Amino acid sequence: MITKIKRSINRMNYRIRIAGFLILVTLIAQSCVENAINQDKKEKYVIPEKLLNTLVIDTVKRCPLVNAINLTGIVDFNQDKQVNIFSLVSGNVQDIKVQLGDHVTAGQVLAVVKSSEMAGYGNNLVIAETNVTATKKQLDATTDLYKSGLASILDVTNAQVNYDQAVSQLEMAKRILEINGNSSKGDYIIKSPISGFIVQKNITNNTSVRADNGTNLFTISDLNDVWVQGNIYEADINKVHIGDKVEVRILSEPDRVFIGKVDQKLNMLDPTSKVIKVRVVLQNPDYVLKPQMFASLTIINSEGKESLCISSKALVYDFSQYYVLVYKGNGNVGIAPVEVLNTLGDKTYLLSGVLEGDRVIASKTLQIYSELN
């Protein structure tokens, strides 16, 4: 009897275990179905109409392939429009009228140098004028004596020679004085030969200067156009050509692009930095570009080839891979990995991943990409 009871209990436990196993299998199956449904819902994400109406849709097209090289550089003076001013005489500087950074016009007085040399030039002018007057009177008197038979033709000739020499000395004294400012009061007037900005000033009032000193008093530069010097590394030397288009950007104007061309490419390699210099001349009418500013240069040249291109705003970068969102119509969108060839400003060139004519989303891409994932 006891044995029968034990057998009944064992059968009941077995049935309970079987029922529990079936329930567990059912729950697992239901969970898998729910996950599959949820996954299916994610894959079938449809862009809401309200969001769709705000999106920018770009079309994949073929564009001329453009190569771009990014360089660092610095804004510099246009040395062809820069003047170093030296003193032509020795003396003491007085009455400096300009300061560093001031704008000056051609002929404007910059400073005055009190000079004994200038006083000597003024004295030489007075002496030359006196000699002209004296030799003129002597010539006239000798001529009258010759007419009266009291002087020979040789006397007249000598008087004429003395007068001509005196006139020549006077002209030389005038020219010397004119070269040095044309002041007969001992003042050497320093004037600006061009219009521009004072970019260097190496004197103060009461500074003693000498004519043989190699240090310039002022440097004036016309900043209506400036040079931008870029650094090309050895690997990129052959990628830069005279005449290539250049886009220049500076930190103080991040949203502004200055357009120029490669004007000169130096052939000397700097032994320390291992770069060569490339020069770009830029117009600077509002004086935004200031010497010694750091600049970034993008040198652009066309390779004569074509490539697929899209708006750079259509790219999504995730897990070391670029993607685009291909719009298929009716709010349906898919993710496509792409291989980027080059990016230049708002345009990106692709090697593969999409076809010409495909439509890609070019706004709010991160938001939609997150929904799709």
mmCIF file of C-alpha atoms in Angstrom:
data_model
loop_
_atom_site.group_PDB
_atom_site.id
_atom_site.type_symbol
_atom_site.label_atom_id
_atom_site.label_comp_id
_atom_site.label_asym_id
_atom_site.label_seq_id
_atom_site.Cartn_x
_atom_site.Cartn_y
_atom_site.Cartn_z
ATOM 1 C CA MET A 1 0.000 0.000 0.000
ATOM 2 C CA ILE A 2 2.781 2.386 0.932
ATOM 3 C CA THR A 3 4.580 1.574 -2.276
ATOM 4 C CA LYS A 4 1.528 2.536 -4.333
ATOM 5 C CA ILE A 5 1.261 5.850 -2.495
ATOM 6 C CA LYS A 6 4.920 6.638 -3.191
ATOM 7 C CA ARG A 7 4.442 5.856 -6.866
ATOM 8 C CA SER A 8 1.431 8.195 -7.035
ATOM 9 C CA ILE A 9 3.420 10.975 -5.416
ATOM 10 C CA ASN A 10 6.298 10.509 -7.854
ATOM 11 C CA ARG A 11 3.934 10.626 -10.830
ATOM 12 C CA MET A 12 2.392 13.848 -9.452
ATOM 13 C CA ASN A 13 5.834 15.490 -8.987
ATOM 14 C CA TYR A 14 6.824 14.495 -12.501
ATOM 15 C CA ARG A 15 3.660 16.033 -13.913
ATOM 16 C CA ILE A 16 4.281 19.229 -11.932
ATOM 17 C CA ARG A 17 7.836 19.450 -13.304
ATOM 18 C CA ILE A 18 6.586 18.880 -16.832
ATOM 19 C CA ALA A 19 3.952 21.603 -16.380
ATOM 20 C CA GLY A 20 6.543 24.045 -15.005
ATOM 21 C CA PHE A 21 8.881 23.334 -17.900
ATOM 22 C CA LEU A 22 6.090 23.956 -20.407
ATOM 23 C CA ILE A 23 5.177 27.223 -18.690
ATOM 24 C CA LEU A 24 8.849 28.328 -18.794
ATOM 25 C CA VAL A 25 9.125 27.456 -22.485
ATOM 26 C CA THR A 26 5.931 29.393 -23.179
ATOM 27 C CA LEU A 27 7.231 32.491 -21.329
ATOM 28 C CA ILE A 28 10.541 32.355 -23.184
ATOM 29 C CA ALA A 29 8.730 32.039 -26.494
ATOM 30 C CA GLN A 30 6.490 34.971 -25.646
ATOM 31 C CA SER A 31 9.529 37.055 -24.676
ATOM 32 C CA CYS A 32 11.242 36.224 -27.971
ATOM 33 C CA VAL A 33 8.124 37.164 -29.888
ATOM 34 C CA GLU A 34 7.863 40.469 -28.010
ATOM 35 C CA ASN A 35 11.550 41.250 -28.681
ATOM 36 C CA ALA A 36 11.074 40.424 -32.339
ATOM 37 C CA ILE A 37 8.042 42.683 -32.462
ATOM 38 C CA ASN A 38 9.914 45.509 -30.719
ATOM 39 C CA GLN A 39 12.897 45.036 -33.039
ATOM 40 C CA ASP A 40 10.574 45.084 -36.007
ATOM 41 C CA LYS A 41 9.030 48.289 -34.759
ATOM 42 C CA LYS A 42 12.509 49.902 -34.517
ATOM 43 C CA GLU A 43 13.445 48.857 -38.014
ATOM 44 C CA LYS A 44 10.205 50.237 -39.311
ATOM 45 C CA TYR A 45 10.614 53.692 -37.743
ATOM 46 C CA VAL A 46 8.743 56.233 -39.821
ATOM 47 C CA ILE A 47 9.570 59.918 -39.657
ATOM 48 C CA PRO A 48 6.560 61.840 -38.292
ATOM 49 C CA GLU A 49 5.014 64.188 -40.805
ATOM 50 C CA LYS A 50 5.550 67.192 -38.559
ATOM 51 C CA LEU A 51 9.305 66.462 -38.415
ATOM 52 C CA LEU A 52 9.448 65.500 -42.089
ATOM 53 C CA ASN A 53 8.190 68.931 -43.142
ATOM 54 C CA THR A 54 11.181 70.591 -41.457
ATOM 55 C CA LEU A 55 13.899 68.387 -42.926
ATOM 56 C CA VAL A 56 16.392 69.289 -45.654
ATOM 57 C CA ILE A 57 16.666 66.544 -48.269
ATOM 58 C CA ASP A 58 19.854 66.507 -50.382
ATOM 59 C CA THR A 59 20.385 64.573 -53.609
ATOM 60 C CA VAL A 60 23.546 62.585 -54.276
ATOM 61 C CA LYS A 61 25.167 63.923 -57.444
ATOM 62 C CA ARG A 62 28.443 63.851 -59.311
ATOM 63 C CA CYS A 63 30.762 66.825 -58.767
ATOM 64 C CA PRO A 64 34.250 67.772 -59.971
ATOM 65 C CA LEU A 65 36.633 66.277 -57.432
ATOM 66 C CA VAL A 66 38.494 68.974 -55.540
ATOM 67 C CA ASN A 67 41.559 68.318 -53.414
ATOM 68 C CA ALA A 68 42.033 70.412 -50.281
ATOM 69 C CA ILE A 69 45.118 70.829 -48.102
ATOM 70 C CA ASN A 70 44.930 72.517 -44.708
ATOM 71 C CA LEU A 71 47.909 74.607 -43.607
ATOM 72 C CA THR A 72 48.794 76.801 -40.672
ATOM 73 C CA GLY A 73 50.100 80.289 -41.296
ATOM 74 C CA ILE A 74 50.478 83.851 -40.131
ATOM 75 C CA VAL A 75 49.400 87.263 -41.412
ATOM 76 C CA ASP A 76 52.324 89.459 -42.417
ATOM 77 C CA PHE A 77 52.975 92.884 -43.921
ATOM 78 C CA ASN A 78 53.018 93.300 -47.657
ATOM 79 C CA GLN A 79 56.740 93.969 -47.871
ATOM 80 C CA ASP A 80 56.336 95.518 -51.324
ATOM 81 C CA LYS A 81 54.280 98.278 -49.672
ATOM 82 C CA GLN A 82 56.369 98.784 -46.553
ATOM 83 C CA VAL A 83 58.789 101.647 -45.943
ATOM 84 C CA ASN A 84 61.547 101.886 -43.333
ATOM 85 C CA ILE A 85 62.338 105.515 -42.461
ATOM 86 C CA PHE A 86 65.881 106.533 -41.446
ATOM 87 C CA SER A 87 67.361 109.870 -40.488
ATOM 88 C CA LEU A 88 69.624 111.357 -43.170
ATOM 89 C CA VAL A 89 71.333 113.608 -40.605
ATOM 90 C CA SER A 90 72.558 113.353 -37.031
ATOM 91 C CA GLY A 91 70.816 115.197 -34.217
ATOM 92 C CA ASN A 92 68.278 115.020 -31.371
ATOM 93 C CA VAL A 93 64.672 113.935 -31.911
ATOM 94 C CA GLN A 94 62.058 116.489 -30.902
ATOM 95 C CA ASP A 95 58.274 116.739 -31.157
ATOM 96 C CA ILE A 96 57.227 113.206 -32.166
ATOM 97 C CA LYS A 97 53.728 113.573 -33.575
ATOM 98 C CA VAL A 98 52.644 109.916 -34.082
ATOM 99 C CA GLN A 99 52.443 106.736 -32.061
ATOM 100 C CA LEU A 100 52.578 103.041 -32.875
ATOM 101 C CA GLY A 101 49.473 101.966 -34.795
ATOM 102 C CA ASP A 102 48.516 105.462 -35.997
ATOM 103 C CA HIS A 103 47.349 105.924 -39.566
ATOM 104 C CA VAL A 104 49.316 108.533 -41.495
ATOM 105 C CA THR A 105 49.043 110.058 -44.957
ATOM 106 C CA ALA A 106 51.773 110.717 -47.490
ATOM 107 C CA GLY A 107 53.677 113.921 -46.581
ATOM 108 C CA GLN A 108 52.484 113.973 -42.962
ATOM 109 C CA VAL A 109 55.089 115.162 -40.416
ATOM 110 C CA LEU A 110 56.154 112.352 -38.065
ATOM 111 C CA ALA A 111 58.870 114.051 -35.992
ATOM 112 C CA VAL A 112 61.509 116.789 -36.001
ATOM 113 C CA VAL A 113 65.267 116.317 -35.557
ATOM 114 C CA LYS A 114 67.307 119.283 -34.313
ATOM 115 C CA SER A 115 70.525 118.989 -36.304
ATOM 116 C CA SER A 116 73.761 120.951 -36.614
ATOM 117 C CA GLU A 117 74.163 119.370 -40.049
ATOM 118 C CA MET A 118 70.926 121.007 -41.157
ATOM 119 C CA ALA A 119 72.133 124.314 -39.762
ATOM 120 C CA GLY A 120 75.321 123.847 -41.808
ATOM 121 C CA TYR A 121 73.273 123.150 -44.956
ATOM 122 C CA GLY A 122 71.331 126.363 -44.343
ATOM 123 C CA ASN A 123 74.550 128.280 -43.868
ATOM 124 C CA ASN A 124 75.945 126.831 -47.104
ATOM 125 C CA LEU A 125 72.858 128.076 -48.925
ATOM 126 C CA VAL A 126 73.387 131.628 -47.643
ATOM 127 C CA ILE A 127 77.060 131.527 -48.620
ATOM 128 C CA ALA A 128 76.185 130.233 -52.101
ATOM 129 C CA GLU A 129 73.604 133.006 -52.595
ATOM 130 C CA THR A 130 76.181 135.637 -51.493
ATOM 131 C CA ASN A 131 78.765 134.230 -53.914
ATOM 132 C CA VAL A 132 76.270 134.416 -56.762
ATOM 133 C CA THR A 133 75.551 138.059 -55.979
ATOM 134 C CA ALA A 134 79.264 138.956 -55.709
ATOM 135 C CA THR A 135 80.351 137.126 -58.863
ATOM 136 C CA LYS A 136 77.433 138.621 -60.777
ATOM 137 C CA LYS A 137 78.519 142.147 -59.877
ATOM 138 C CA GLN A 138 82.143 141.292 -60.715
ATOM 139 C CA LEU A 139 81.068 139.923 -64.108
ATOM 140 C CA ASP A 140 79.033 143.030 -64.874
ATOM 141 C CA ALA A 141 81.922 145.329 -63.878
ATOM 142 C CA THR A 142 84.481 143.381 -65.918
ATOM 143 C CA THR A 143 82.160 143.463 -68.917
ATOM 144 C CA ASP A 144 81.852 147.265 -68.683
ATOM 145 C CA LEU A 145 85.643 147.620 -68.403
ATOM 146 C CA TYR A 146 86.081 145.400 -71.431
ATOM 147 C CA LYS A 147 83.712 147.615 -73.421
ATOM 148 C CA SER A 148 85.832 150.637 -72.384
ATOM 149 C CA GLY A 149 89.040 148.900 -73.376
ATOM 150 C CA LEU A 150 90.270 148.695 -69.821
ATOM 151 C CA ALA A 151 89.938 144.890 -69.477
ATOM 152 C CA SER A 152 90.850 142.024 -71.693
ATOM 153 C CA ILE A 153 88.596 139.234 -72.976
ATOM 154 C CA LEU A 154 90.464 136.897 -70.632
ATOM 155 C CA ASP A 155 89.309 138.960 -67.645
ATOM 156 C CA VAL A 156 85.687 138.709 -68.838
ATOM 157 C CA THR A 157 86.055 134.960 -69.324
ATOM 158 C CA ASN A 158 87.420 134.488 -65.809
ATOM 159 C CA ALA A 159 84.594 136.564 -64.342
ATOM 160 C CA GLN A 160 82.028 134.495 -66.284
ATOM 161 C CA VAL A 161 83.577 131.243 -65.022
ATOM 162 C CA ASN A 162 83.465 132.477 -61.418
ATOM 163 C CA TYR A 163 79.832 133.446 -61.808
ATOM 164 C CA ASP A 164 78.843 130.103 -63.394
ATOM 165 C CA GLN A 165 80.583 128.194 -60.611
ATOM 166 C CA ALA A 166 78.795 130.292 -57.979
ATOM 167 C CA VAL A 167 75.421 129.535 -59.628
ATOM 168 C CA SER A 168 76.281 125.824 -59.683
ATOM 169 C CA GLN A 169 77.215 125.873 -55.983
ATOM 170 C CA LEU A 170 73.914 127.584 -55.200
ATOM 171 C CA GLU A 171 71.932 124.918 -57.072
ATOM 172 C CA MET A 172 73.806 122.170 -55.207
ATOM 173 C CA ALA A 173 73.145 123.829 -51.845
ATOM 174 C CA LYS A 174 69.427 124.088 -52.700
ATOM 175 C CA ARG A 175 69.251 120.415 -53.729
ATOM 176 C CA ILE A 176 71.019 119.236 -50.562
ATOM 177 C CA LEU A 177 68.680 121.289 -48.425
ATOM 178 C CA GLU A 178 65.654 120.031 -50.353
ATOM 179 C CA ILE A 179 66.729 116.388 -49.928
ATOM 180 C CA ASN A 180 66.981 116.936 -46.182
ATOM 181 C CA GLY A 181 63.631 118.651 -45.717
ATOM 182 C CA ASN A 182 64.259 122.123 -47.110
ATOM 183 C CA SER A 183 64.498 123.733 -43.668
ATOM 184 C CA SER A 184 67.040 126.510 -43.126
ATOM 185 C CA LYS A 185 66.477 126.692 -39.349
ATOM 186 C CA GLY A 186 68.447 123.589 -38.402
ATOM 187 C CA ASP A 187 65.412 121.286 -38.325
ATOM 188 C CA TYR A 188 65.266 117.971 -40.153
ATOM 189 C CA ILE A 189 61.571 117.242 -40.766
ATOM 190 C CA ILE A 190 60.726 113.526 -40.900
ATOM 191 C CA LYS A 191 57.744 113.023 -43.211
ATOM 192 C CA SER A 192 55.837 109.937 -44.255
ATOM 193 C CA PRO A 193 56.559 108.995 -47.879
ATOM 194 C CA ILE A 194 53.382 106.864 -48.170
ATOM 195 C CA SER A 195 49.973 106.525 -46.574
ATOM 196 C CA GLY A 196 49.656 103.651 -44.120
ATOM 197 C CA PHE A 197 50.057 102.597 -40.501
ATOM 198 C CA ILE A 198 52.959 103.059 -38.109
ATOM 199 C CA VAL A 199 53.915 99.437 -37.507
ATOM 200 C CA GLN A 200 57.312 100.105 -35.915
ATOM 201 C CA LYS A 201 58.528 103.060 -33.825
ATOM 202 C CA ASN A 202 62.070 102.965 -32.454
ATOM 203 C CA ILE A 203 62.536 106.504 -31.122
ATOM 204 C CA THR A 204 61.279 108.773 -28.349
ATOM 205 C CA ASN A 205 61.686 112.473 -27.735
ATOM 206 C CA ASN A 206 65.289 113.538 -27.014
ATOM 207 C CA THR A 207 66.683 110.400 -28.667
ATOM 208 C CA SER A 208 70.033 111.048 -30.313
ATOM 209 C CA VAL A 209 70.230 109.699 -33.845
ATOM 210 C CA ARG A 210 73.098 109.361 -36.293
ATOM 211 C CA ALA A 211 73.015 109.203 -40.045
ATOM 212 C CA ASP A 212 75.181 106.069 -40.065
ATOM 213 C CA ASN A 213 72.941 104.168 -37.614
ATOM 214 C CA GLY A 214 71.313 101.110 -39.229
ATOM 215 C CA THR A 215 68.216 101.202 -36.975
ATOM 216 C CA ASN A 216 65.139 102.654 -38.647
ATOM 217 C CA LEU A 217 63.152 105.349 -36.855
ATOM 218 C CA PHE A 218 59.722 104.321 -38.158
ATOM 219 C CA THR A 219 58.256 101.595 -40.333
ATOM 220 C CA ILE A 220 55.109 102.392 -42.287
ATOM 221 C CA SER A 221 53.053 99.722 -44.005
ATOM 222 C CA ASP A 222 50.059 100.002 -46.301
ATOM 223 C CA LEU A 223 47.607 97.433 -44.874
ATOM 224 C CA ASN A 224 45.128 97.704 -47.741
ATOM 225 C CA ASP A 225 46.493 94.324 -48.723
ATOM 226 C CA VAL A 226 48.535 91.879 -46.657
ATOM 227 C CA TRP A 227 50.521 88.695 -47.091
ATOM 228 C CA VAL A 228 49.505 85.421 -45.481
ATOM 229 C CA GLN A 229 52.448 83.052 -45.140
ATOM 230 C CA GLY A 230 51.499 79.348 -44.976
ATOM 231 C CA ASN A 231 53.653 76.354 -44.025
ATOM 232 C CA ILE A 232 53.793 73.401 -46.440
ATOM 233 C CA TYR A 233 55.255 70.140 -45.166
ATOM 234 C CA GLU A 234 57.363 67.961 -47.425
ATOM 235 C CA ALA A 235 54.585 65.442 -48.109
ATOM 236 C CA ASP A 236 52.336 68.185 -49.544
ATOM 237 C CA ILE A 237 54.860 70.201 -51.548
ATOM 238 C CA ASN A 238 53.801 68.766 -54.913
ATOM 239 C CA LYS A 239 50.102 69.252 -54.108
ATOM 240 C CA VAL A 240 50.356 73.055 -54.021
ATOM 241 C CA HIS A 241 50.644 75.079 -57.223
ATOM 242 C CA ILE A 242 50.936 78.751 -58.123
ATOM 243 C CA GLY A 243 47.425 80.082 -58.794
ATOM 244 C CA ASP A 244 45.584 77.551 -56.602
ATOM 245 C CA LYS A 245 42.538 78.965 -54.826
ATOM 246 C CA VAL A 246 43.036 79.577 -51.105
ATOM 247 C CA GLU A 247 40.501 80.059 -48.306
ATOM 248 C CA VAL A 248 41.899 81.869 -45.261
ATOM 249 C CA ARG A 249 40.291 81.985 -41.820
ATOM 250 C CA ILE A 250 41.326 83.826 -38.641
ATOM 251 C CA LEU A 251 40.319 83.338 -35.013
ATOM 252 C CA SER A 252 38.774 86.793 -34.582
ATOM 253 C CA GLU A 253 36.409 86.280 -37.555
ATOM 254 C CA PRO A 254 35.514 82.537 -37.421
ATOM 255 C CA ASP A 255 32.516 82.858 -39.766
ATOM 256 C CA ARG A 256 34.351 84.857 -42.416
ATOM 257 C CA VAL A 257 36.338 83.367 -45.280
ATOM 258 C CA PHE A 258 38.965 85.388 -47.152
ATOM 259 C CA ILE A 259 39.495 84.204 -50.723
ATOM 260 C CA GLY A 260 42.841 84.498 -52.491
ATOM 261 C CA LYS A 261 45.314 82.625 -54.683
ATOM 262 C CA VAL A 262 48.766 81.171 -54.179
ATOM 263 C CA ASP A 263 50.997 84.056 -55.259
ATOM 264 C CA GLN A 264 54.389 82.577 -54.533
ATOM 265 C CA LYS A 265 55.814 79.225 -53.460
ATOM 266 C CA LEU A 266 59.325 79.454 -52.068
ATOM 267 C CA ASN A 267 61.820 76.779 -53.043
ATOM 268 C CA MET A 268 63.855 76.850 -49.844
ATOM 269 C CA LEU A 269 63.103 74.284 -47.134
ATOM 270 C CA ASP A 270 63.427 75.539 -43.571
ATOM 271 C CA PRO A 271 66.092 73.273 -41.982
ATOM 272 C CA THR A 272 64.450 73.413 -38.550
ATOM 273 C CA SER A 273 60.717 73.115 -39.208
ATOM 274 C CA LYS A 274 61.083 71.212 -42.516
ATOM 275 C CA VAL A 275 58.483 73.379 -44.256
ATOM 276 C CA ILE A 276 58.497 75.730 -47.193
ATOM 277 C CA LYS A 277 56.562 78.963 -47.285
ATOM 278 C CA VAL A 278 53.626 79.679 -49.550
ATOM 279 C CA ARG A 279 52.429 83.271 -49.929
ATOM 280 C CA VAL A 280 48.894 84.531 -50.460
ATOM 281 C CA VAL A 281 48.096 88.214 -51.112
ATOM 282 C CA LEU A 282 44.738 89.267 -49.659
ATOM 283 C CA GLN A 283 42.825 92.516 -49.977
ATOM 284 C CA ASN A 284 42.233 94.087 -46.551
ATOM 285 C CA PRO A 285 40.075 97.209 -47.048
ATOM 286 C CA ASP A 286 38.552 97.116 -43.549
ATOM 287 C CA TYR A 287 41.897 96.267 -41.878
ATOM 288 C CA VAL A 288 40.488 93.120 -40.222
ATOM 289 C CA LEU A 289 43.633 91.189 -41.120
ATOM 290 C CA LYS A 290 46.385 92.392 -38.812
ATOM 291 C CA PRO A 291 50.066 91.412 -38.991
ATOM 292 C CA GLN A 292 51.157 88.542 -36.713
ATOM 293 C CA MET A 293 47.623 87.071 -36.518
ATOM 294 C CA PHE A 294 47.481 83.287 -36.747
ATOM 295 C CA ALA A 295 45.634 82.009 -39.816
ATOM 296 C CA SER A 296 44.443 78.682 -41.187
ATOM 297 C CA LEU A 297 44.705 78.147 -44.945
ATOM 298 C CA THR A 298 42.779 75.706 -47.105
ATOM 299 C CA ILE A 299 44.437 75.314 -50.507
ATOM 300 C CA ILE A 300 42.057 74.002 -53.149
ATOM 301 C CA ASN A 301 42.933 72.538 -56.514
ATOM 302 C CA SER A 302 40.831 70.582 -59.006
ATOM 303 C CA GLU A 303 42.153 67.200 -60.107
ATOM 304 C CA GLY A 304 40.045 67.025 -63.292
ATOM 305 C CA LYS A 305 38.079 64.039 -61.948
ATOM 306 C CA GLU A 306 34.524 63.532 -60.703
ATOM 307 C CA SER A 307 33.104 61.921 -57.577
ATOM 308 C CA LEU A 308 29.790 61.487 -55.781
ATOM 309 C CA CYS A 309 29.161 64.377 -53.443
ATOM 310 C CA ILE A 310 26.641 65.326 -50.764
ATOM 311 C CA SER A 311 26.151 68.046 -48.189
ATOM 312 C CA SER A 312 28.548 67.667 -45.262
ATOM 313 C CA LYS A 313 25.554 68.084 -42.937
ATOM 314 C CA ALA A 314 24.228 64.697 -44.118
ATOM 315 C CA LEU A 315 27.111 62.783 -42.490
ATOM 316 C CA VAL A 316 26.817 60.946 -39.176
ATOM 317 C CA TYR A 317 29.976 59.605 -37.526
ATOM 318 C CA ASP A 318 29.531 56.667 -35.153
ATOM 319 C CA PHE A 319 31.875 53.861 -34.049
ATOM 320 C CA SER A 320 34.682 54.919 -36.436
ATOM 321 C CA GLN A 321 32.340 54.830 -39.421
ATOM 322 C CA TYR A 322 30.529 57.475 -41.462
ATOM 323 C CA TYR A 323 26.826 56.966 -42.249
ATOM 324 C CA VAL A 324 24.113 58.763 -44.199
ATOM 325 C CA LEU A 325 20.347 58.532 -43.826
ATOM 326 C CA VAL A 326 18.851 57.528 -47.179
ATOM 327 C CA TYR A 327 15.296 58.794 -47.548
ATOM 328 C CA LYS A 328 13.034 56.303 -49.357
ATOM 329 C CA GLY A 329 9.788 58.298 -49.344
ATOM 330 C CA ASN A 330 6.631 58.262 -47.209
ATOM 331 C CA GLY A 331 8.676 58.871 -44.063
ATOM 332 C CA ASN A 332 10.780 55.742 -44.530
ATOM 333 C CA VAL A 333 14.504 56.105 -44.031
ATOM 334 C CA GLY A 334 17.461 53.739 -43.916
ATOM 335 C CA ILE A 335 21.019 53.891 -42.634
ATOM 336 C CA ALA A 336 23.816 53.450 -45.194
ATOM 337 C CA PRO A 337 27.544 53.288 -44.329
ATOM 338 C CA VAL A 338 29.654 55.385 -46.706
ATOM 339 C CA GLU A 339 33.349 55.776 -47.471
ATOM 340 C CA VAL A 340 34.422 59.421 -47.387
ATOM 341 C CA LEU A 341 37.024 60.536 -49.897
ATOM 342 C CA ASN A 342 37.401 64.184 -48.933
ATOM 343 C CA THR A 343 35.513 66.988 -47.183
ATOM 344 C CA LEU A 344 35.718 70.589 -48.303
ATOM 345 C CA GLY A 345 33.582 73.107 -46.435
ATOM 346 C CA ASP A 346 29.903 72.202 -46.803
ATOM 347 C CA LYS A 347 30.576 69.543 -49.450
ATOM 348 C CA THR A 348 31.755 65.963 -48.892
ATOM 349 C CA TYR A 349 33.059 63.645 -51.622
ATOM 350 C CA LEU A 350 32.184 59.930 -51.346
ATOM 351 C CA LEU A 351 33.925 56.857 -52.670
ATOM 352 C CA SER A 352 31.083 54.376 -52.062
ATOM 353 C CA GLY A 353 27.925 53.650 -50.061
ATOM 354 C CA VAL A 354 25.264 55.501 -52.090
ATOM 355 C CA LEU A 355 24.259 55.901 -55.723
ATOM 356 C CA GLU A 356 23.828 58.998 -57.845
ATOM 357 C CA GLY A 357 20.287 60.258 -57.447
ATOM 358 C CA ASP A 358 19.770 58.868 -53.927
ATOM 359 C CA ARG A 359 18.167 61.284 -51.506
ATOM 360 C CA VAL A 360 19.775 61.780 -48.103
ATOM 361 C CA ILE A 361 18.650 63.725 -45.071
ATOM 362 C CA ALA A 362 20.824 66.782 -44.455
ATOM 363 C CA SER A 363 19.333 68.184 -41.247
ATOM 364 C CA LYS A 364 18.531 66.815 -37.768
ATOM 365 C CA THR A 365 20.471 63.712 -38.741
ATOM 366 C CA LEU A 366 21.583 62.810 -35.202
ATOM 367 C CA GLN A 367 18.014 62.899 -33.919
ATOM 368 C CA ILE A 368 16.747 60.555 -36.632
ATOM 369 C CA TYR A 369 19.829 58.321 -36.419
ATOM 370 C CA SER A 370 19.202 57.847 -32.708
ATOM 371 C CA GLU A 371 15.572 56.887 -33.347
ATOM 372 C CA LEU A 372 16.627 54.330 -35.949
ATOM 373 C CA ASN A 373 19.068 52.746 -33.485
#
